[in-house]
CSV table of C-alpha atoms and ligand atoms in Angstrom, one decimal:
chain,number,residue,atom,x,y,z
A,1,MET,CA,-20.7,-11.0,11.1
A,2,LEU,CA,-19.2,-9.7,7.9
A,3,GLN,CA,-18.3,-12.4,5.3
A,4,TRP,CA,-15.2,-11.7,3.3
A,5,GLY,CA,-14.1,-13.3,0.1
A,6,VAL,CA,-10.5,-13.3,-0.8
A,7,ILE,CA,-9.7,-12.9,-4.5
A,8,GLY,CA,-6.2,-14.3,-5.2
A,9,ALA,CA,-4.4,-17.0,-3.3
A,10,SER,CA,-1.5,-14.6,-2.7
A,11,THR,CA,1.4,-14.3,-0.4
A,12,ILE,CA,0.2,-11.1,1.2
A,13,GLY,CA,-3.1,-12.8,1.9
A,14,ARG,CA,-1.4,-15.8,3.5
A,15,GLU,CA,1.2,-13.8,5.5
A,16,TRP,CA,-1.0,-10.9,6.7
A,17,MET,CA,-4.4,-10.2,5.4
A,18,VAL,CA,-6.3,-13.5,5.9
A,19,PRO,CA,-5.1,-13.6,9.6
A,20,ALA,CA,-5.9,-9.9,9.9
A,21,ILE,CA,-9.5,-10.4,8.8
A,22,GLY,CA,-9.7,-13.5,11.0
A,23,ALA,CA,-8.6,-11.4,14.0
A,24,GLN,CA,-11.6,-9.2,13.8
A,25,PRO,CA,-14.5,-9.9,16.2
A,26,ASP,CA,-17.1,-9.0,13.5
A,27,ALA,CA,-15.7,-10.7,10.4
A,28,ARG,CA,-14.5,-13.9,8.9
A,29,VAL,CA,-12.9,-15.1,5.7
A,30,ALA,CA,-15.6,-17.3,4.1
A,31,ALA,CA,-14.1,-18.0,0.7
A,32,VAL,CA,-11.1,-17.7,-1.6
A,33,ALA,CA,-11.1,-17.6,-5.4
A,34,SER,CA,-8.0,-18.9,-7.2
A,35,SER,CA,-7.4,-19.4,-10.9
A,36,ASP,CA,-5.8,-22.7,-9.9
A,37,SER,CA,-8.3,-24.9,-8.1
A,38,GLU,CA,-5.8,-27.2,-6.5
A,39,ARG,CA,-3.6,-24.4,-5.2
A,40,GLY,CA,-6.7,-22.6,-4.0
A,41,ARG,CA,-7.8,-25.7,-2.1
A,42,ARG,CA,-4.4,-26.1,-0.4
A,43,TYR,CA,-4.5,-22.4,0.4
A,44,ALA,CA,-7.9,-22.6,1.9
A,45,ASP,CA,-7.0,-25.7,3.9
A,46,ALA,CA,-3.8,-24.1,5.3
A,47,LEU,CA,-5.7,-20.9,6.3
A,48,SER,CA,-8.9,-22.6,7.5
A,49,ILE,CA,-11.0,-20.9,4.8
A,50,PRO,CA,-14.3,-22.8,4.5
A,51,ARG,CA,-15.0,-22.4,0.7
A,52,THR,CA,-12.9,-22.3,-2.4
A,53,TYR,CA,-14.1,-21.0,-5.8
A,54,PRO,CA,-12.5,-21.8,-9.1
A,55,SER,CA,-13.1,-18.3,-10.4
A,56,VAL,CA,-13.8,-14.8,-9.3
A,57,THR,CA,-17.2,-14.9,-11.1
A,58,ASP,CA,-18.2,-17.9,-8.9
A,59,LEU,CA,-17.1,-16.1,-5.7
A,60,LEU,CA,-18.9,-12.9,-6.6
A,61,ALA,CA,-22.1,-15.0,-7.3
A,62,ASP,CA,-22.1,-16.1,-3.6
A,63,PRO,CA,-24.8,-13.9,-2.1
A,64,THR,CA,-23.4,-14.4,1.5
A,65,ILE,CA,-20.2,-12.5,0.6
A,66,ASP,CA,-20.3,-8.9,1.8
A,67,ALA,CA,-16.8,-7.7,1.0
A,68,VAL,CA,-13.8,-8.8,-1.1
A,69,TYR,CA,-10.1,-8.3,-0.6
A,70,ILE,CA,-8.2,-8.3,-4.0
A,71,SER,CA,-4.6,-9.2,-3.9
A,72,THR,CA,-4.0,-10.7,-7.3
A,73,THR,CA,-1.2,-9.5,-9.6
A,74,ASN,CA,-1.7,-5.8,-10.5
A,75,GLU,CA,-3.2,-6.1,-13.9
A,76,TRP,CA,-6.2,-7.9,-12.4
A,77,HIS,CA,-7.1,-5.3,-9.8
A,78,GLU,CA,-9.2,-3.1,-12.1
A,79,PRO,CA,-11.3,-5.8,-13.8
A,80,GLN,CA,-11.8,-7.7,-10.6
A,81,ALA,CA,-12.8,-4.7,-8.6
A,82,LEU,CA,-15.2,-3.5,-11.2
A,83,ALA,CA,-16.8,-7.0,-11.3
A,84,ALA,CA,-17.0,-7.0,-7.5
A,85,VAL,CA,-18.6,-3.6,-7.4
A,86,ALA,CA,-21.1,-4.6,-10.1
A,87,ALA,CA,-22.0,-7.6,-7.8
A,88,GLY,CA,-22.6,-5.2,-4.9
A,89,LYS,CA,-19.6,-6.2,-2.8
A,90,HIS,CA,-17.5,-3.8,-0.8
A,91,VAL,CA,-13.9,-3.8,-2.1
A,92,LEU,CA,-10.6,-3.5,-0.3
A,93,CYS,CA,-8.0,-3.6,-3.1
A,94,GLU,CA,-4.3,-3.9,-3.1
A,95,LYS,CA,-2.0,-1.2,-4.5
A,96,PRO,CA,-1.4,-0.2,-7.1
A,97,LEU,CA,-5.2,0.1,-7.7
A,98,ALA,CA,-4.7,-0.3,-11.5
A,99,LEU,CA,-2.1,0.0,-14.2
A,100,SER,CA,-3.5,3.3,-15.5
A,101,LEU,CA,-4.9,6.4,-13.7
A,102,GLU,CA,-8.0,6.2,-15.9
A,103,GLY,CA,-8.6,2.7,-14.7
A,104,ALA,CA,-8.2,3.7,-11.0
A,105,ARG,CA,-10.6,6.6,-11.4
A,106,THR,CA,-13.1,4.3,-13.1
A,107,MET,CA,-13.0,2.0,-10.1
A,108,VAL,CA,-13.5,4.8,-7.6
A,109,ALA,CA,-16.4,6.2,-9.6
A,110,ALA,CA,-18.0,2.8,-10.0
A,111,ALA,CA,-17.8,2.1,-6.3
A,112,ALA,CA,-19.3,5.5,-5.4
A,113,ALA,CA,-22.1,5.0,-8.0
A,114,ALA,CA,-22.9,1.6,-6.5
A,115,GLY,CA,-22.8,2.8,-2.9
A,116,VAL,CA,-20.2,0.3,-1.8
A,117,VAL,CA,-17.1,1.0,0.2
A,118,MET,CA,-13.8,1.0,-1.6
A,119,GLY,CA,-10.4,1.1,0.1
A,120,THR,CA,-6.8,0.8,-0.9
A,121,ASN,CA,-4.5,-1.4,1.3
A,122,HIS,CA,-1.8,1.2,1.9
A,123,HIS,CA,-0.7,-0.4,5.1
A,124,LEU,CA,1.8,2.2,6.2
A,125,ARG,CA,-0.8,4.8,7.2
A,126,ASN,CA,-1.9,2.3,9.8
A,127,ALA,CA,1.5,2.3,11.4
A,128,SER,CA,1.7,3.9,14.8
A,129,THR,CA,4.9,5.5,13.7
A,130,ASP,CA,3.5,7.2,10.6
A,131,ARG,CA,0.4,8.2,12.4
A,132,LYS,CA,2.4,9.8,15.2
A,133,MET,CA,4.5,11.7,12.7
A,134,ARG,CA,1.4,13.0,11.0
A,135,GLU,CA,-0.1,14.0,14.4
A,136,LEU,CA,3.1,15.8,15.4
A,137,ILE,CA,3.4,17.7,12.0
A,138,GLN,CA,-0.3,18.7,12.1
A,139,SER,CA,0.1,20.0,15.7
A,140,GLY,CA,3.0,22.2,14.6
A,141,ALA,CA,5.6,20.3,16.6
A,142,ILE,CA,8.3,20.9,13.9
A,143,GLY,CA,7.0,24.2,12.6
A,144,ARG,CA,6.5,24.5,8.9
A,145,PRO,CA,7.6,21.3,7.1
A,146,LEU,CA,10.3,22.0,4.5
A,147,ALA,CA,11.7,18.7,3.4
A,148,ALA,CA,11.2,14.9,3.8
A,149,ARG,CA,13.4,11.9,3.1
A,150,VAL,CA,12.1,8.4,2.6
A,151,PHE,CA,14.4,5.4,2.8
A,152,HIS,CA,12.6,2.4,1.4
A,153,ALA,CA,15.2,0.3,-0.3
A,154,VAL,CA,14.8,-3.4,0.7
A,155,HIS,CA,15.9,-6.8,-0.5
A,156,LEU,CA,13.1,-8.6,-2.4
A,157,PRO,CA,13.1,-12.0,-0.7
A,158,PRO,CA,13.5,-15.0,-3.1
A,159,HIS,CA,9.9,-16.2,-2.7
A,160,LEU,CA,8.7,-12.8,-4.1
A,161,GLN,CA,11.2,-12.7,-7.0
A,162,GLY,CA,8.5,-13.5,-9.6
A,163,TRP,CA,6.2,-11.2,-11.5
A,164,ARG,CA,7.6,-8.1,-9.7
A,165,ILE,CA,10.9,-8.4,-11.5
A,166,ASP,CA,10.1,-9.9,-14.9
A,167,ARG,CA,6.5,-9.1,-15.9
A,168,PRO,CA,5.8,-5.5,-17.1
A,169,ASP,CA,2.3,-6.6,-18.1
A,170,ALA,CA,1.6,-7.5,-14.5
A,171,GLY,CA,2.7,-4.1,-13.3
A,172,GLY,CA,6.1,-5.3,-12.1
A,173,GLY,CA,8.9,-3.0,-11.1
A,174,VAL,CA,9.8,-1.2,-7.9
A,175,ILE,CA,7.9,2.0,-8.7
A,176,LEU,CA,4.4,0.4,-8.7
A,177,ASP,CA,5.5,-1.8,-5.8
A,178,ILE,CA,7.2,0.5,-3.4
A,179,THR,CA,7.1,4.2,-4.6
A,180,VAL,CA,3.4,4.0,-4.6
A,181,HIS,CA,3.5,3.4,-0.8
A,182,ASP,CA,6.0,6.3,-0.4
A,183,ALA,CA,3.6,8.6,-2.2
A,184,ASP,CA,0.7,7.6,0.1
A,185,THR,CA,2.8,7.9,3.3
A,186,LEU,CA,4.0,11.4,2.3
A,187,ARG,CA,0.5,12.5,1.3
A,188,PHE,CA,-0.8,11.2,4.6
A,189,THR,CA,1.8,12.6,7.0
A,190,LEU,CA,2.2,16.0,5.3
A,191,GLY,CA,-1.5,16.4,4.5
A,192,ASP,CA,-0.7,17.8,1.1
A,193,GLU,CA,-0.7,16.7,-2.6
A,194,VAL,CA,2.3,16.1,-4.9
A,195,ALA,CA,2.5,18.6,-7.7
A,196,GLU,CA,5.5,17.3,-9.7
A,197,VAL,CA,8.3,14.7,-9.5
A,198,THR,CA,11.7,14.0,-11.0
A,199,ALA,CA,13.3,10.6,-10.8
A,200,MET,CA,15.9,8.2,-12.2
A,201,THR,CA,15.7,4.5,-12.2
A,202,ALA,CA,18.3,1.7,-12.4
A,203,SER,CA,18.3,-2.1,-13.1
A,204,GLN,CA,20.8,-3.5,-10.7
A,205,GLY,CA,20.7,-7.2,-11.4
A,206,MET,CA,17.2,-8.2,-10.3
A,207,GLY,CA,14.9,-6.4,-12.7
A,208,ARG,CA,14.4,-8.1,-16.2
A,209,ALA,CA,12.4,-7.3,-19.3
A,210,GLY,CA,13.2,-3.6,-18.9
A,211,LEU,CA,11.9,-3.4,-15.4
A,212,GLU,CA,13.5,-1.1,-12.9
A,213,ASP,CA,14.6,-2.5,-9.5
A,214,ALA,CA,15.8,0.8,-8.0
A,215,VAL,CA,14.6,4.3,-8.2
A,216,MET,CA,15.6,7.6,-6.6
A,217,GLY,CA,13.8,10.9,-7.0
A,218,VAL,CA,12.2,14.0,-5.6
A,219,MET,CA,8.6,14.9,-5.2
A,220,ARG,CA,7.6,18.6,-4.9
A,221,PHE,CA,4.4,19.2,-2.9
A,222,ARG,CA,1.9,21.9,-3.6
A,223,ASP,CA,2.9,23.9,-0.5
A,224,GLY,CA,6.6,23.7,-1.5
A,225,VAL,CA,7.8,20.7,0.6
A,226,ILE,CA,10.4,18.7,-1.3
A,227,ALA,CA,10.6,15.0,-0.5
A,228,GLN,CA,13.5,12.7,-1.6
A,229,PHE,CA,12.9,8.9,-2.0
A,230,HIS,CA,15.0,5.8,-2.6
A,231,ASP,CA,13.2,2.6,-3.3
A,232,ALA,CA,14.9,-0.7,-4.4
A,233,PHE,CA,14.6,-4.5,-4.4
A,234,THR,CA,18.4,-4.7,-4.4
A,235,ALA,CA,19.6,-3.5,-1.0
A,236,PRO,CA,20.0,-6.5,1.4
A,237,HIS,CA,21.6,-4.5,4.2
A,238,ALA,CA,19.7,-1.2,4.1
A,239,SER,CA,17.4,-0.1,6.9
A,240,THR,CA,14.2,1.8,6.3
A,241,GLY,CA,13.4,5.3,7.5
A,242,PHE,CA,11.3,8.4,7.1
A,243,GLU,CA,12.4,11.9,8.1
A,244,VAL,CA,10.5,15.2,8.0
A,245,HIS,CA,12.5,18.4,8.6
A,246,GLY,CA,10.7,21.6,9.6
A,247,THR,CA,11.5,25.2,10.6
A,248,GLU,CA,11.3,24.3,14.3
A,249,GLY,CA,12.3,20.7,14.4
A,250,SER,CA,13.0,17.4,12.7
A,251,LEU,CA,11.3,14.0,13.0
A,252,TYR,CA,13.3,10.8,12.5
A,253,GLY,CA,11.3,7.7,11.9
A,254,ARG,CA,13.6,4.6,11.9
A,255,ASP,CA,12.6,1.1,10.7
A,256,VAL,CA,9.2,2.6,9.8
A,257,MET,CA,8.7,1.6,6.2
A,258,THR,CA,7.9,-2.0,6.9
A,259,GLN,CA,5.0,-4.4,7.2
A,260,ARG,CA,5.8,-5.2,10.8
A,261,PRO,CA,4.5,-3.1,13.8
A,262,ILE,CA,8.0,-1.9,14.7
A,263,GLY,CA,10.1,1.3,14.5
A,264,THR,CA,10.8,4.4,16.5
A,265,VAL,CA,10.1,8.1,16.1
A,266,THR,CA,12.4,10.7,17.6
A,267,ILE,CA,11.9,14.5,17.5
A,268,ARG,CA,14.9,16.8,17.6
A,269,ARG,CA,14.5,20.5,18.2
A,270,GLU,CA,15.8,23.3,20.3
A,271,GLY,CA,16.4,21.9,23.8
A,272,GLY,CA,17.2,18.4,22.7
A,273,GLU,CA,16.0,15.1,21.4
A,274,GLU,CA,13.0,13.1,22.6
A,275,LEU,CA,12.0,9.5,21.8
A,276,ILE,CA,8.2,9.6,21.2
A,277,PRO,CA,6.3,6.9,23.1
A,278,LEU,CA,4.3,4.6,20.7
A,279,GLU,CA,1.7,1.9,21.0
A,280,HIS,CA,2.4,-0.5,18.1
A,281,GLU,CA,-0.5,-2.3,16.5
A,282,ASN,CA,-0.6,-4.8,13.6
A,283,LEU,CA,-1.0,-2.5,10.5
A,284,TYR,CA,-3.1,-4.9,8.5
A,285,GLU,CA,-5.5,-5.6,11.4
A,286,ARG,CA,-6.1,-1.8,11.7
A,287,SER,CA,-6.7,-1.6,8.0
A,288,VAL,CA,-9.4,-4.2,8.1
A,289,ARG,CA,-10.9,-2.8,11.3
A,290,CYS,CA,-11.3,0.6,9.7
A,291,PHE,CA,-12.7,-0.9,6.5
A,292,ASN,CA,-15.3,-3.0,8.5
A,293,ALA,CA,-16.3,0.1,10.4
A,294,ALA,CA,-16.7,2.0,7.1
A,295,ILE,CA,-19.0,-0.8,5.9
A,296,ARG,CA,-21.1,-0.2,9.0
A,297,GLY,CA,-21.2,3.5,8.2
A,298,GLU,CA,-18.7,4.4,10.9
A,299,GLY,CA,-15.9,6.4,9.3
A,300,GLU,CA,-13.8,5.8,6.3
A,301,PRO,CA,-11.3,3.2,5.2
A,302,ALA,CA,-7.8,4.0,6.4
A,303,ALA,CA,-6.9,4.7,2.8
A,304,SER,CA,-9.8,5.3,0.4
A,305,GLY,CA,-10.1,4.5,-3.3
A,306,GLU,CA,-9.3,8.1,-4.0
A,307,ASP,CA,-6.1,7.8,-2.0
A,308,GLY,CA,-5.1,4.8,-4.1
A,309,SER,CA,-5.8,6.7,-7.2
A,310,ARG,CA,-3.7,9.6,-6.1
A,311,SER,CA,-0.7,7.4,-5.0
A,312,LEU,CA,-0.9,5.7,-8.4
A,313,ALA,CA,-0.9,9.1,-10.2
A,314,VAL,CA,2.4,9.9,-8.4
A,315,ALA,CA,3.9,6.6,-9.2
A,316,LEU,CA,3.0,6.9,-12.9
A,317,ALA,CA,4.6,10.4,-12.9
A,318,VAL,CA,7.8,9.0,-11.3
A,319,ARG,CA,7.9,6.4,-14.1
A,320,GLU,CA,7.3,9.0,-16.8
A,321,SER,CA,10.0,11.3,-15.4
A,322,ALA,CA,12.5,8.4,-15.3
A,323,LEU,CA,11.7,7.6,-18.9
A,324,THR,CA,11.7,11.1,-20.3
A,325,GLY,CA,14.5,12.6,-18.2
A,326,ARG,CA,12.3,15.5,-17.3
A,327,ALA,CA,10.2,16.6,-14.4
A,328,ALA,CA,6.6,15.2,-14.6
A,329,GLN,CA,3.5,16.9,-13.4
A,330,ILE,CA,0.9,14.9,-11.5
A,331,ALA,CA,-2.0,14.3,-13.8
A,332,GLY,CA,-4.6,16.9,-13.1
A,333,ASP,CA,-7.5,16.9,-10.6
B,1,LIG,P1,1.8,-13.4,-5.1
B,1,LIG,O1,2.7,-13.6,-6.3
B,1,LIG,O2,2.0,-14.2,-3.9
B,1,LIG,O3,0.3,-13.7,-5.6
B,1,LIG,C1,-0.3,-13.0,-6.7
B,1,LIG,C2,-1.2,-14.0,-7.5
B,1,LIG,O4,-0.3,-14.9,-8.1
B,1,LIG,C3,-2.1,-14.8,-6.6
B,1,LIG,O5,-3.3,-14.1,-6.5
B,1,LIG,C4,-2.2,-16.1,-7.4
B,1,LIG,O6,-3.3,-16.1,-8.3
B,1,LIG,C5,-0.9,-16.2,-8.1
B,1,LIG,N1,0.0,-17.2,-7.5
B,1,LIG,C6,0.3,-17.3,-6.2
B,1,LIG,N2,1.2,-18.3,-6.0
B,1,LIG,C7,1.4,-18.8,-7.2
B,1,LIG,C8,2.2,-19.9,-7.6
B,1,LIG,N3,2.9,-20.7,-6.8
B,1,LIG,N4,2.1,-20.2,-8.9
B,1,LIG,C9,1.4,-19.5,-9.8
B,1,LIG,N5,0.7,-18.4,-9.4
B,1,LIG,C10,0.6,-18.1,-8.1
B,1,LIG,O7,1.8,-11.8,-4.9
B,1,LIG,P2,1.9,-10.9,-3.6
B,1,LIG,O8,1.1,-11.5,-2.4
B,1,LIG,O9,3.3,-10.7,-3.3
B,1,LIG,O10,1.2,-9.6,-4.1
B,1,LIG,C11,-0.2,-9.6,-4.4
B,1,LIG,C12,-0.7,-8.2,-4.5
B,1,LIG,O11,-0.6,-7.6,-3.2
B,1,LIG,C13,0.0,-7.2,-5.4
B,1,LIG,O12,-0.9,-6.3,-6.0
B,1,LIG,C14,1.0,-6.5,-4.5
B,1,LIG,O13,1.3,-5.2,-5.0
B,1,LIG,C15,0.2,-6.4,-3.2
B,1,LIG,N6,1.0,-6.3,-2.0
B,1,LIG,C16,0.7,-5.4,-1.1
B,1,LIG,C17,1.4,-5.3,0.1
B,1,LIG,C18,1.0,-4.3,1.2
B,1,LIG,O14,1.6,-4.3,2.2
B,1,LIG,N7,0.0,-3.5,0.9
B,1,LIG,C19,2.5,-6.2,0.4
B,1,LIG,C20,2.7,-7.2,-0.6
B,1,LIG,C21,2.0,-7.3,-1.8
B,1,LIG,P3,-4.6,-17.0,-8.2
B,1,LIG,O15,-5.1,-16.8,-6.8
B,1,LIG,O16,-5.5,-16.6,-9.3
B,1,LIG,O17,-4.1,-18.4,-8.4
């Protein structure tokens, strides 16, 4: 039985990841570390987590912990992941992996050197919808992909209107929160890397301290595909979607950029339109299942540390382009 330690008494942990780890037949959440002991204890009680630690150092010193899930605010991911790796723990880390590309690469290299598994919790590549779109593209169902469109503007719910909208030092802003997921979804489904991006941001009433709460832009992939994206915290009535248009057909993913196992995929090509059958599965449970298998030496995490590093590189380039008003290249390989 794999023993997980949860670093950060977070909302995502409470709503999705602690239940997802608990749903595995081969794993349990054994402990949580919070910087606030009282809040950590309440969190542990509510989620039936046996042990609470007052610090990450204490949790990492627990020899029974095999793997950690890090979901603190973004500025903590890098130091906490490096400490976990140094303690010999496998690390499943939230996105963005770090605040700098150098930081993310250091994390990936440290995990490889220590021989521990490192993954990034990019949930969307666990969605049956995104996986089916990747499968259809790779089997040639739409011919050569030419363009993609990502609709990922949402309304940030009141209980999450904290550091995301007013703390640049914590990696706030919609780009590090949502665009980073778009980059991963596009890389995953298209099977290609982003070469350059151009973007514009806006502050539409939610973002403070100079943080953007909306962004639109275009990513150009190495093989020529252009992908348009719209991410926002400020669109209460928008629905999400993901389309890929190819020489022989188009894929329409509706309600697919979401945490919940919902959404549809339709293919339209000569001869008509077809709704693709899907078997939905909890995205986070699949993420943990793949990670646990990787620990046992059976396959890879759904999204690796390298994937997290690459999605961060794209997000940072989007931010750079919005700041400079010029296209930004993705930092080299
Ligand atoms: P939260 O704001 O809920 O939690 C982040 C940290 O804030 C916690 O680790 C906790 O620190 C502290 N905290 C929590 N509640 C309080 C409180 N009431 N008062 C003061 N501090 C508090 O963040 P999210 O869960 O929204 O996001 C956490 C991470 O997960 C981020 O990196 C985010 O990008 C990522 N995320 C990923 C998603 C995905 O689908 N992959 C979805 C949502 C978020 P401590 O434990 O030390 O007390």
